[in-house]
Structures are given as structure tokens and as C-alpha cells.
Short mmCIF file of C-alpha atoms in Angstrom, two decimals:
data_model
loop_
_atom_site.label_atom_id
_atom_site.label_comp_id
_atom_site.label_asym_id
_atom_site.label_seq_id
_atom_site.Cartn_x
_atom_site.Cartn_y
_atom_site.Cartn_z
CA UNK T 1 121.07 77.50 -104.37
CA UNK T 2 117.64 77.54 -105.97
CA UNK T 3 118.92 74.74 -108.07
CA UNK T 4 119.44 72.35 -105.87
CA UNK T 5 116.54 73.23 -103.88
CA UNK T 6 114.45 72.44 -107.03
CA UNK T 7 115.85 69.37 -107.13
CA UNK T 8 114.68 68.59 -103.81
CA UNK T 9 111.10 69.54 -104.87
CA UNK T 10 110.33 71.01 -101.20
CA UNK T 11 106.56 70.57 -100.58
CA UNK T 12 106.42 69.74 -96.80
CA UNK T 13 106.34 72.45 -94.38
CA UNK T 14 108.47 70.17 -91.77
CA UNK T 15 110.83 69.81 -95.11
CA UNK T 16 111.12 73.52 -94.81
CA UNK T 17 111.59 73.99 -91.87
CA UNK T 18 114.63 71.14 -91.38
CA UNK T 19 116.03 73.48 -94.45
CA UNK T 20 115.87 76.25 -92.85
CA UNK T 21 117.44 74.61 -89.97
CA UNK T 22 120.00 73.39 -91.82
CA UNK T 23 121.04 76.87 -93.23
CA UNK T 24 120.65 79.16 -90.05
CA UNK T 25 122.64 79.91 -87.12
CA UNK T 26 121.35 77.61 -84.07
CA UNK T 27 120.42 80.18 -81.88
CA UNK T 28 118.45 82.14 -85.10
CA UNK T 29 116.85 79.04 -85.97
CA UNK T 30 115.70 78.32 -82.58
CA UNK T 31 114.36 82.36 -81.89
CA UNK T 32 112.62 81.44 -85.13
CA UNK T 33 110.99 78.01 -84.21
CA UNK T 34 110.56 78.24 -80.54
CA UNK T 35 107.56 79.56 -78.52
CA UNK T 36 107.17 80.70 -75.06
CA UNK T 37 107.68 78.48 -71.88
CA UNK T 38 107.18 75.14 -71.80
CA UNK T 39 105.21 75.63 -75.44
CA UNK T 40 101.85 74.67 -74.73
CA UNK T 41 100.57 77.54 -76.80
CA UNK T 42 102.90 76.76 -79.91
CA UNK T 43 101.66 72.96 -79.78
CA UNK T 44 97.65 73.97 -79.35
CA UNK T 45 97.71 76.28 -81.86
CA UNK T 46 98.37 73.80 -84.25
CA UNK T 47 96.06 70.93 -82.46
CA UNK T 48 93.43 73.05 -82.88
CA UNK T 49 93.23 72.61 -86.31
CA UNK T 50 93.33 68.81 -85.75
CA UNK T 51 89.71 68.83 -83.66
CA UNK T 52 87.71 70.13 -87.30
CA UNK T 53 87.49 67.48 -89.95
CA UNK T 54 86.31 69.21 -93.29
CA UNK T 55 83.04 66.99 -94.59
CA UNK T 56 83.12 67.90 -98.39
CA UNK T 57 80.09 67.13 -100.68
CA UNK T 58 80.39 65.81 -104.28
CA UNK T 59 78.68 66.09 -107.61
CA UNK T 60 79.49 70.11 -107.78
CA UNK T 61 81.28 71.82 -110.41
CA UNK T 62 84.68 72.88 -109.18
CA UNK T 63 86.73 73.20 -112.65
CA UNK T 64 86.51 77.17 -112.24
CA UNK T 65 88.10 78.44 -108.72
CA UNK T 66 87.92 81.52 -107.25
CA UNK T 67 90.70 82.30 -103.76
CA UNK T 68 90.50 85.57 -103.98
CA UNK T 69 89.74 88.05 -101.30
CA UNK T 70 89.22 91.34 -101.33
CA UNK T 71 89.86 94.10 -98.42
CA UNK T 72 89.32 98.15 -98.45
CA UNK T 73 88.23 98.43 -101.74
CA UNK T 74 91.12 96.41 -102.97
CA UNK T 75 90.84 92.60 -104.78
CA UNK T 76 93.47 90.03 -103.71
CA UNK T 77 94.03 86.83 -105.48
CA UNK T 78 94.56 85.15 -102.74
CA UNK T 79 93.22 84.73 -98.89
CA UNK T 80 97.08 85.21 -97.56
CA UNK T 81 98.60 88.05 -96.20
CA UNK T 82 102.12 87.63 -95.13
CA UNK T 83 102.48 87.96 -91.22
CA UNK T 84 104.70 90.58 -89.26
CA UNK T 85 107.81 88.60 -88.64
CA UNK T 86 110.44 91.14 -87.18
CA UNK T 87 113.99 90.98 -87.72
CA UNK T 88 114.51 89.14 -91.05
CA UNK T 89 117.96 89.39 -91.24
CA UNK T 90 118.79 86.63 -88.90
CA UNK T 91 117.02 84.29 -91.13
CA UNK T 92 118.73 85.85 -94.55
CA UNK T 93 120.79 88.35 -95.25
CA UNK T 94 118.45 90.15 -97.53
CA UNK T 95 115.59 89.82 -95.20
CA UNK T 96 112.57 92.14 -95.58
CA UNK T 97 113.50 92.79 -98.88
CA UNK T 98 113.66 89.39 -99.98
CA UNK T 99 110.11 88.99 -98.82
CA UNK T 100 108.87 91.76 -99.74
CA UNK T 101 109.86 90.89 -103.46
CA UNK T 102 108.08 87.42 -103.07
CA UNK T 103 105.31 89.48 -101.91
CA UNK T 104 105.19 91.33 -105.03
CA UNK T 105 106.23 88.30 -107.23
CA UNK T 106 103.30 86.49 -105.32
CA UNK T 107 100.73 89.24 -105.11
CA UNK T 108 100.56 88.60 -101.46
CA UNK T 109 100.13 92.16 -98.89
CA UNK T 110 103.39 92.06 -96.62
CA UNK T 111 102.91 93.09 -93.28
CA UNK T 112 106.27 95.03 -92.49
CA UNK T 113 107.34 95.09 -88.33
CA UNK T 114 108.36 97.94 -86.52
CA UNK T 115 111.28 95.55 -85.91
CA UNK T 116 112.63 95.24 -89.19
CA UNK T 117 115.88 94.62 -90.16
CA UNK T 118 115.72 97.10 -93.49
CA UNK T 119 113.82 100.32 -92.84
CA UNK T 120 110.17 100.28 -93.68
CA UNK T 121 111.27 103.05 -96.67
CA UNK T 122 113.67 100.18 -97.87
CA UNK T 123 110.99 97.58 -97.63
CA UNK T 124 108.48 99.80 -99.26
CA UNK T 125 110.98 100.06 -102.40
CA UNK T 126 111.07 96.64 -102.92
CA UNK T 127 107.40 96.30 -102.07
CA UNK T 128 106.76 98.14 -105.16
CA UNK T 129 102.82 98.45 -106.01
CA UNK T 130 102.12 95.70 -104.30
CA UNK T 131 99.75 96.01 -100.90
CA UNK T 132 101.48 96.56 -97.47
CA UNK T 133 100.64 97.27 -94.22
CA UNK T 134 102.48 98.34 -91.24
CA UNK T 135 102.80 96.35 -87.86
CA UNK T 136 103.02 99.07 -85.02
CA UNK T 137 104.71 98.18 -81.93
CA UNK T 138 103.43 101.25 -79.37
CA UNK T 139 106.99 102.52 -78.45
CA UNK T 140 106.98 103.62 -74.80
CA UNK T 141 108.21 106.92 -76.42
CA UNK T 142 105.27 108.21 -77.90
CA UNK T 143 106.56 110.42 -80.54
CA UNK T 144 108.65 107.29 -81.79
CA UNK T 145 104.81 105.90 -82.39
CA UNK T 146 103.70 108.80 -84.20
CA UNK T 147 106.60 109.36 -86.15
CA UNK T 148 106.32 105.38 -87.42
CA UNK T 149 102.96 105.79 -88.35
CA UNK T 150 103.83 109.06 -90.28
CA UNK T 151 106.27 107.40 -91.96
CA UNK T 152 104.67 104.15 -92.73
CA UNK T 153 102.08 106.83 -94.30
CA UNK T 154 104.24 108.60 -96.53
CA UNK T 155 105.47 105.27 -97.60
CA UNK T 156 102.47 103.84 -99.12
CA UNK T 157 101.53 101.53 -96.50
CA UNK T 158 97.70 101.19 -96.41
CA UNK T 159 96.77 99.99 -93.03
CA UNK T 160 98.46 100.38 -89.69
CA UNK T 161 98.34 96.61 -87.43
CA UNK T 162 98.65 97.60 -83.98
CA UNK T 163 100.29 94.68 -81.67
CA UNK T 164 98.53 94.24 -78.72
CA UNK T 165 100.10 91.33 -76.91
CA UNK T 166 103.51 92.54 -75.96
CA UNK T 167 103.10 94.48 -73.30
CA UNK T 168 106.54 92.92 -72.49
CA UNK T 169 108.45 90.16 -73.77
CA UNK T 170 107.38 86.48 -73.52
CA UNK T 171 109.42 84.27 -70.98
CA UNK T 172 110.72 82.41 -74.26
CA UNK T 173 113.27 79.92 -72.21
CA UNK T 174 115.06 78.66 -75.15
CA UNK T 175 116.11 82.13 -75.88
CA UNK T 176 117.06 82.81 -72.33
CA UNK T 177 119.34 79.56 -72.30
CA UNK T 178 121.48 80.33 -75.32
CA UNK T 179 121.28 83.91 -73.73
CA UNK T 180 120.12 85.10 -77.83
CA UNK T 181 118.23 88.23 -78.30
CA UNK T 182 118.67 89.49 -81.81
CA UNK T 183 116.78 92.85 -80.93
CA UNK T 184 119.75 93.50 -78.78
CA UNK T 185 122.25 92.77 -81.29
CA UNK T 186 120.67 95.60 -83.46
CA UNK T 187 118.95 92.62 -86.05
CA UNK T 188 115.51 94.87 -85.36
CA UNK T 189 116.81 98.15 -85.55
CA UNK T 190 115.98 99.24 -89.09
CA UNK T 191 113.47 101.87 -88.51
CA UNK T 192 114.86 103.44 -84.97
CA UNK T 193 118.27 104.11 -86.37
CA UNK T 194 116.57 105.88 -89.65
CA UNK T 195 113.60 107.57 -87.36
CA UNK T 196 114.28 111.27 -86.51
CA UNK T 197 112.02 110.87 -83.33
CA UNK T 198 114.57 108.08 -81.93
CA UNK T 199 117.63 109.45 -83.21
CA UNK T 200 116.94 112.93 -81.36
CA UNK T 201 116.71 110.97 -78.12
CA UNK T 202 120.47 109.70 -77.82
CA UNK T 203 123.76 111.63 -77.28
CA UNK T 204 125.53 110.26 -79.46
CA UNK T 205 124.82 108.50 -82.97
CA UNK T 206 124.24 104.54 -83.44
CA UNK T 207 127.44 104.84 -85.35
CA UNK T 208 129.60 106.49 -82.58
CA UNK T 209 128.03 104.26 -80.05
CA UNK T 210 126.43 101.43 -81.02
CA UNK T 211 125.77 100.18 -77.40
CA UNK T 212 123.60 102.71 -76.23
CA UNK T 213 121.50 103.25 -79.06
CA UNK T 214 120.64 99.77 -78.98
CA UNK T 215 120.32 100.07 -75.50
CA UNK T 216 117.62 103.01 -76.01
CA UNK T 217 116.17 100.56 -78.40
CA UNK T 218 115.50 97.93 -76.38
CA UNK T 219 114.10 100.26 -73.68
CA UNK T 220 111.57 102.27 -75.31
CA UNK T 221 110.19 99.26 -77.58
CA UNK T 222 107.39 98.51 -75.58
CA UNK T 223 104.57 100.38 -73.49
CA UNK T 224 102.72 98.45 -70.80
CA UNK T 225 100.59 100.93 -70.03
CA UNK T 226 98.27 101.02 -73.01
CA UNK T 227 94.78 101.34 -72.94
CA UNK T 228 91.51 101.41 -74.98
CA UNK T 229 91.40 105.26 -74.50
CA UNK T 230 95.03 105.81 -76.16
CA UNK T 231 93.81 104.39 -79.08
CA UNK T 232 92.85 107.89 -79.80
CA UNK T 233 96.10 109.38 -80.29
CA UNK T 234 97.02 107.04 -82.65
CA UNK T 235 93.41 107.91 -85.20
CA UNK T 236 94.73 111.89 -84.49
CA UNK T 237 97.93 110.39 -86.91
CA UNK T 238 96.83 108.82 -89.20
CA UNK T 239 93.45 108.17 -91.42
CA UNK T 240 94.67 104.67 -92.23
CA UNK T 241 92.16 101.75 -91.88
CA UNK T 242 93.48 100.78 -87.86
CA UNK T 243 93.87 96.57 -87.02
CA UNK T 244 94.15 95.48 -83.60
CA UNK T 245 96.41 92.06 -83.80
CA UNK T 246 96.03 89.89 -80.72
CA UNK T 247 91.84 90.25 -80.21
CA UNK T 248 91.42 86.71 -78.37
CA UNK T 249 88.43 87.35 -76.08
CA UNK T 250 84.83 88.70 -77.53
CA UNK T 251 84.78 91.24 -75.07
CA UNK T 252 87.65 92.74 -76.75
CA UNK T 253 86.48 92.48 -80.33
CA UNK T 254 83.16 94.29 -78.81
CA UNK T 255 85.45 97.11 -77.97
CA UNK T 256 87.61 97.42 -81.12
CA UNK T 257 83.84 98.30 -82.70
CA UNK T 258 83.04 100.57 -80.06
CA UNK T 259 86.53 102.39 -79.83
CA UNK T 260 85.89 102.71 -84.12
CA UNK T 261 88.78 100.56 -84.85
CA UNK T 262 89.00 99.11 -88.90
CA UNK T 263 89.89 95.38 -88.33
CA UNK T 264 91.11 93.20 -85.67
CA UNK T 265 93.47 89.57 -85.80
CA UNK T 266 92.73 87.13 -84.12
CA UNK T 267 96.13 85.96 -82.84
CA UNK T 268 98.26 84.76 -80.14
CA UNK T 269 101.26 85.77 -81.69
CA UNK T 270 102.58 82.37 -82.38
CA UNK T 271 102.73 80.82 -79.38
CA UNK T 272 105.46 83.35 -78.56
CA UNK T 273 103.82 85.53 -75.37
CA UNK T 274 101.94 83.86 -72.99
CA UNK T 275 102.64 80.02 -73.04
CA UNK T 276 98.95 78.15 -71.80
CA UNK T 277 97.35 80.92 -73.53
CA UNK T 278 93.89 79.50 -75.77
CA UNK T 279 94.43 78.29 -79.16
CA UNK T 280 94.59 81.41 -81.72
CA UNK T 281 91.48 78.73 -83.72
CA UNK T 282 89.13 77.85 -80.54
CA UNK T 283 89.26 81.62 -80.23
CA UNK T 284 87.89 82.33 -83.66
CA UNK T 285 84.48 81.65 -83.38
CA UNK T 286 83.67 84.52 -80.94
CA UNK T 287 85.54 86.47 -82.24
CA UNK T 288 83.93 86.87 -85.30
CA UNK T 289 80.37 86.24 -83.67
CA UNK T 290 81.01 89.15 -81.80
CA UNK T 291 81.95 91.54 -84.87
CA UNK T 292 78.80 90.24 -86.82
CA UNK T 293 80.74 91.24 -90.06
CA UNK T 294 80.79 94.86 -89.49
CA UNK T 295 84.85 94.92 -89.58
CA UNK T 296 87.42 92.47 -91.10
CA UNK T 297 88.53 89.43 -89.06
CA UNK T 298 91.64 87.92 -89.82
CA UNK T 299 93.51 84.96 -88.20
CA UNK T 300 96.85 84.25 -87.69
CA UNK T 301 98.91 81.53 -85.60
CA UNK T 302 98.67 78.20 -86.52
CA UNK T 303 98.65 78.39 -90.80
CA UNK T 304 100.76 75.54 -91.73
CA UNK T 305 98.55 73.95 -95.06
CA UNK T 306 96.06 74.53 -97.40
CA UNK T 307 93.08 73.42 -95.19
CA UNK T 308 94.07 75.34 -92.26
CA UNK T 309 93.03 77.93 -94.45
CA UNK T 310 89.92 76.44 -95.60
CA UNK T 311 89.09 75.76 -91.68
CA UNK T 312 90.11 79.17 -90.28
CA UNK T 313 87.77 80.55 -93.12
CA UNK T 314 84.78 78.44 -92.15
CA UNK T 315 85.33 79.52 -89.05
CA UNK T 316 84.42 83.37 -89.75
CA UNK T 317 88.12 84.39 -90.62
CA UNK T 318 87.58 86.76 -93.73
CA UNK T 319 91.71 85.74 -94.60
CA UNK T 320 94.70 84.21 -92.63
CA UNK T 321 98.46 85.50 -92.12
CA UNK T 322 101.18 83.21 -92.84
CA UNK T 323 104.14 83.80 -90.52
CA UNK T 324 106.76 80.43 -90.02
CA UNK T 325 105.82 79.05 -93.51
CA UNK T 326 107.24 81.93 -95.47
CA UNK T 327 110.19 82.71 -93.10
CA UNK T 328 111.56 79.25 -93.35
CA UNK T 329 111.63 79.59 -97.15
CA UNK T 330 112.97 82.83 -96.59
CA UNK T 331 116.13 81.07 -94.62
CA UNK T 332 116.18 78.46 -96.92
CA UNK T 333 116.03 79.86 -100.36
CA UNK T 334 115.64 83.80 -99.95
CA UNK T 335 113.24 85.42 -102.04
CA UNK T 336 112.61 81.85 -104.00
CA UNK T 337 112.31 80.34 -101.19
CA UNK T 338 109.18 82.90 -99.80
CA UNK T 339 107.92 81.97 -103.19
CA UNK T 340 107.95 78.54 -103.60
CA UNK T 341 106.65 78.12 -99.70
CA UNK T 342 103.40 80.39 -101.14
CA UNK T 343 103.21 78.66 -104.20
CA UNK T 344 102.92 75.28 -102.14
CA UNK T 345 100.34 76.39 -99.95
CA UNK T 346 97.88 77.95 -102.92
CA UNK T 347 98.30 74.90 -104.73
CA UNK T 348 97.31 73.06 -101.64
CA UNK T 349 94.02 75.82 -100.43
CA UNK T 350 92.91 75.38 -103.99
CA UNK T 351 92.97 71.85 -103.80
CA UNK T 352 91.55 71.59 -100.55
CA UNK T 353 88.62 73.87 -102.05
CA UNK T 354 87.74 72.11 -104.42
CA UNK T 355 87.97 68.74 -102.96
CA UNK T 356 85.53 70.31 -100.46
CA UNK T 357 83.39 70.81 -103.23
CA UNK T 358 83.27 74.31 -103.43
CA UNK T 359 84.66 77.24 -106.20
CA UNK T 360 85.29 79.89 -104.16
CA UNK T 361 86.41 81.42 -100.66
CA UNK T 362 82.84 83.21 -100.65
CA UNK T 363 81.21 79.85 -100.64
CA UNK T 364 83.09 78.57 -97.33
CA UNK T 365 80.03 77.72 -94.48
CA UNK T 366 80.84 76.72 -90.94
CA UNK T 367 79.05 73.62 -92.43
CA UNK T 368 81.94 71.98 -94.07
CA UNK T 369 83.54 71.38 -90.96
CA UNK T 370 82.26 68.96 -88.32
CA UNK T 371 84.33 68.93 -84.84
CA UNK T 372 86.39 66.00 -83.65
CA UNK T 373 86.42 65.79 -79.99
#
């Protein structure tokens, strides 16, 4: 397979994803692809990046370039971190592993979700040495929350990204038509059926009856009823750095720094939640104005090439997560395919730096970009 692949020289993301396409099970591929409602949100996060024109200057010495990042005390080579993407195994059979060897081929931190195919243990094996973080979905079962985090501790993980933008599910109509959830065919159950927390809650195991553990599952994924208070139970578990993934508003970035939180993403999870929701990159800005620097900001929704990156960092994003990139060369190609999708796009940032005429991320200004309509 990673023959003929190589053959076709993938570059394109559109090339990857009609691969991926090509390779998955229709209702997979479309879970994959598809955003919520009509998918106004999916299509603006990616028009947003078409409104900033990069205005590079010339005459500067680029033949030495510098990408790399670096975050709690730790150097990156690159600005990427690989986005939660939950339940893997739909899109290969090795899922989270696969990536999370590409990861550590790549030198790229994985962000592992609480809906994982392969427990976050598993993942962490493959993971090796290499950085990784764990995406927290709140479980309306609160001891299924602490005993995650535990875990993810033990593990190695370094960070814990709490998801703040799934309160529920998304009305995602494409999923509804083909009638496809792959959380209730057990595709996301990796770390409930291994967690001692969940497993003490049923009668009877996932093995005896698969049905009603998945059924637990599905009901005690979520908690709607989070606030900016119960964000202190979760720094009683844990003295992980704490991100808060879905900060949209400034108002809400004001808070993560007043409630002591360690990072925040700006995100809109895709496109996937609230369809007519703001552009994860017209958000951006504020964002970051509003954190003046004292905490990371990272982006996410909407990386697709090399100067999205360049853009999303001019725009005050200290590094980007990659989500539908990497997962369509994960369906395509497996762990090759994770790597050759990074490859391409660090060929193309580095490119796109110095073209700009700059030699390192440090030296991206909101004054390369100039805004087009």
C-alpha cells in the first residue's frame, strides 16, 4: 500500500482526502468529513483563512530556518500538535496507534481523546517518549473524569485538554441520515471498557453484554451542566498544566486566567457543534489580545496548508492542531500515511516562511498579513 501511494506522490490535501474516501466505509468517511447542519461553520472556517493575504518582504536571509516551538519547558521542532480526533478505528484499523507512531516518527505531541478506539495506556505505548496530552471529555459521571485524568497521569501524558463545546452532540444531519454513530457501535470505547470507575457502574461486563455497556457509554459521555467553578475539582486531580479547547469569545479567555487555567484553544471543534458558529480564525485575534501572553494560545479548526499556519501564527496563535489532514492519511496509508500528510505540510510552513521572508516562527508579526475584504 505505501508503494503505490508513493507512486501517486500525494501532496494535495483534497488528494488526501478523495484517498481516504476511496478506502473508508461511506458512512466513516462521511462522520469524518462532515460538519454540523447545513455546514456553514465547516465552510467559514476555512474562508477565513482566504480574507488574510500574507505581504512578504525580500532581500532577507532565509537559508537557515527555525519552526520550532517550544511549550512547558519542552522544545518542539515544529509548530504542530496533532488534534484530538476520537475514534480512530473507523478510519484504520490500527487507529490511535498508528498515529501515535507517526507522532513519534514525526516528533509531533498527539493529543489522545477520551474517545479513543485503543486505550490511552495502549496509545501511550506506542507514543513512546514522544509528547502527549490528554483530551478530557467531562463524563457526566464524575469519578469516570477523575479516574481519566489519573490515568492519563500515570501514563505520561503531560497536559490535560479539557473540551468545552460538547455540552451535547452537534445536530450533524449527515450522520443522522445514514443513522451512523460510531460511539454507539463501541468505535470510542477504548478507555471506558479498561476504566475501573466505568466498569464498576454496569451489572454485567462489556463482554457479557455489549449493549448496555455501550449504552452506559453513550449516557454518561457528556455533562451539560459544567461550569467555571467545577473547574476546581478537576486542579484537586491532577497538577498537570490544564487547556481549555473551545475558548471563542474574550470574555472566556479572561476567565480561563482568572479561574488559573494553563492554556486555552481557540477552536470550534471543526465545524462539528454548532453550525453558524464564528470562524475558529476571526476569533483569534481576541482571543489572544485578551490573554496578553500570560498563557499559551493555540488554534485549531481550519489547518489545511502551510500558510494557514503562518496566518494563524501572525495572528497571536503560539502553535496550531492539525485534525482532518492527518486522519485522512491515517485512512489512506496508516501510520505512513499520518507521516507523509505531516511531512507535506512542514515542507509547505517552511516554505511559506521563508518566502515570507522570515527564519523563524518567533519572527511572525501580525504585519505580514494584510486583510482582504
Amino acid at each position: 500500500m505505501a508503494v503505490d501511494l508513493l507512486k501517486k506522490r500525494i501532496i494535495k490535501y483534497a488528494e488526501w482526502e478523495q484517498e481516504a474516501k476511496r478506502r473508508m466505509e461511506p458512512h466513516a468517511f462521511t462522520y469524518i468529513q462532515s460538519g454540523a447542519g447545513h455546514e456553514e461553520t465547516l465552510r467559514a472556517n476555512e474562508e477565513a483563512f482566504h480574507r488574510w493575504k500574507i505581504r512578504p518582504r525580500f532581500l532577507k536571509d532565509v537559508s537557515v530556518r527555525d519552526l520550532s516551538i517550544a511549550f512547558f519547558g519542552k522544545k518542539h521542532p515544529t509548530p504542530f500538535f496533532l488534534a484530538p480526533i476520537g475514534m480512530q478505528g473507523i478510519a484504520h484499523p490500527e487507529g490511535e496507534k498508528a498515529t501515535a507512531r507517526a507522532a513519534k516518527q514525526m516528533n509531533v505531541p498527539f493529543i489522545t481523546s477520551s474517545v479513543s478506539t485503543y486505550s490511552l495506556e495502549e496509545i501511550a505505548h506506542e507514543s513512546g517518549d514522544n509528547t502527549r496530552w490528554f483530551q478530557l471529555y467531562w463524563s457526566r459521571d464524575w469519578e469516570i473524569t477523575a479516574s481519566f485524568v489519573k490515568r492519563a497521569e500515570q501514563a505520561g501524558y503531560e497536559a490535560i485538554v479539557v473540551t468545552l463545546d460538547t455540552a451535547l452532540l452537534g445536530f450533524r444531519k449527515s450522520d443522522l441520515t445514514h443513522g451512523y454513530s460510531p460511539l454507539k457501535l463501541g468505535e470510542g470505547a477504548g478507555n471506558y471498557f479498561s476504566d475501573p470507575a466505568f466498569l464498576s457502574r454496569l451489572h454485567e461486563s462489556s463482554e457479557d453484554n455489549l449493549e448496555a455497556a455501550l449504552k452506559e457509554l453513550v449516557n454518561v459521555v457528556y455533562e451539560p451542566t459544567l461550569s467555571w467553578e467545577d473547574l476546581s475539582f478537576l486542579r484537586k486531580q491532577t497538577n498537570l498544566p490544564i487547556i481549555l479547547k473551545g475558548i471563542l469569545h474574550p470574555e472566556d479567555a479572561r476567565l480561563a486566567l482568572e479561574y488559573g487555567m494553563d492554556g486555552v484553544i481557540v477552536s470550534n471543534h471543526g465545524g462539528r457543534q454548532l453550525d453558524g458558529c464564528i470562524a475558529a480564525l476571526d476569533a483569534l485575534e481576541e482571543v489572544a489580545n485578551a490573554i496578553r501572553g500570560k498563557i499559551p494560545v493555540l488554534f485549531d479548526s481550519g489547518i489545511r496548508r502551510g500558510p494557514d499556519v503562518i496566518k494563524a501564527i501572525a495572528l497571536g496563535a503560539d502553535a496550531v492542531l492539525v485534525g482532518r489532514p492527518y486522519i485522512y492519511g491515517l485512512a489512506a496509508d496508516g501510520q505512513n500515511g499520518v507521516e507523509q500528510a505531516l511531512q507535506n505540510l512542514q515542507t509547505d510552513t517552511d516554505a511559506t516562511l521563508a518566502l515570507s521572508g522570515l527564519s523563524s516562527i518567533n519572527d511572525i508579526k501580525h504585519d505580514i498579513l494584510v486583510k482582504n475584504g
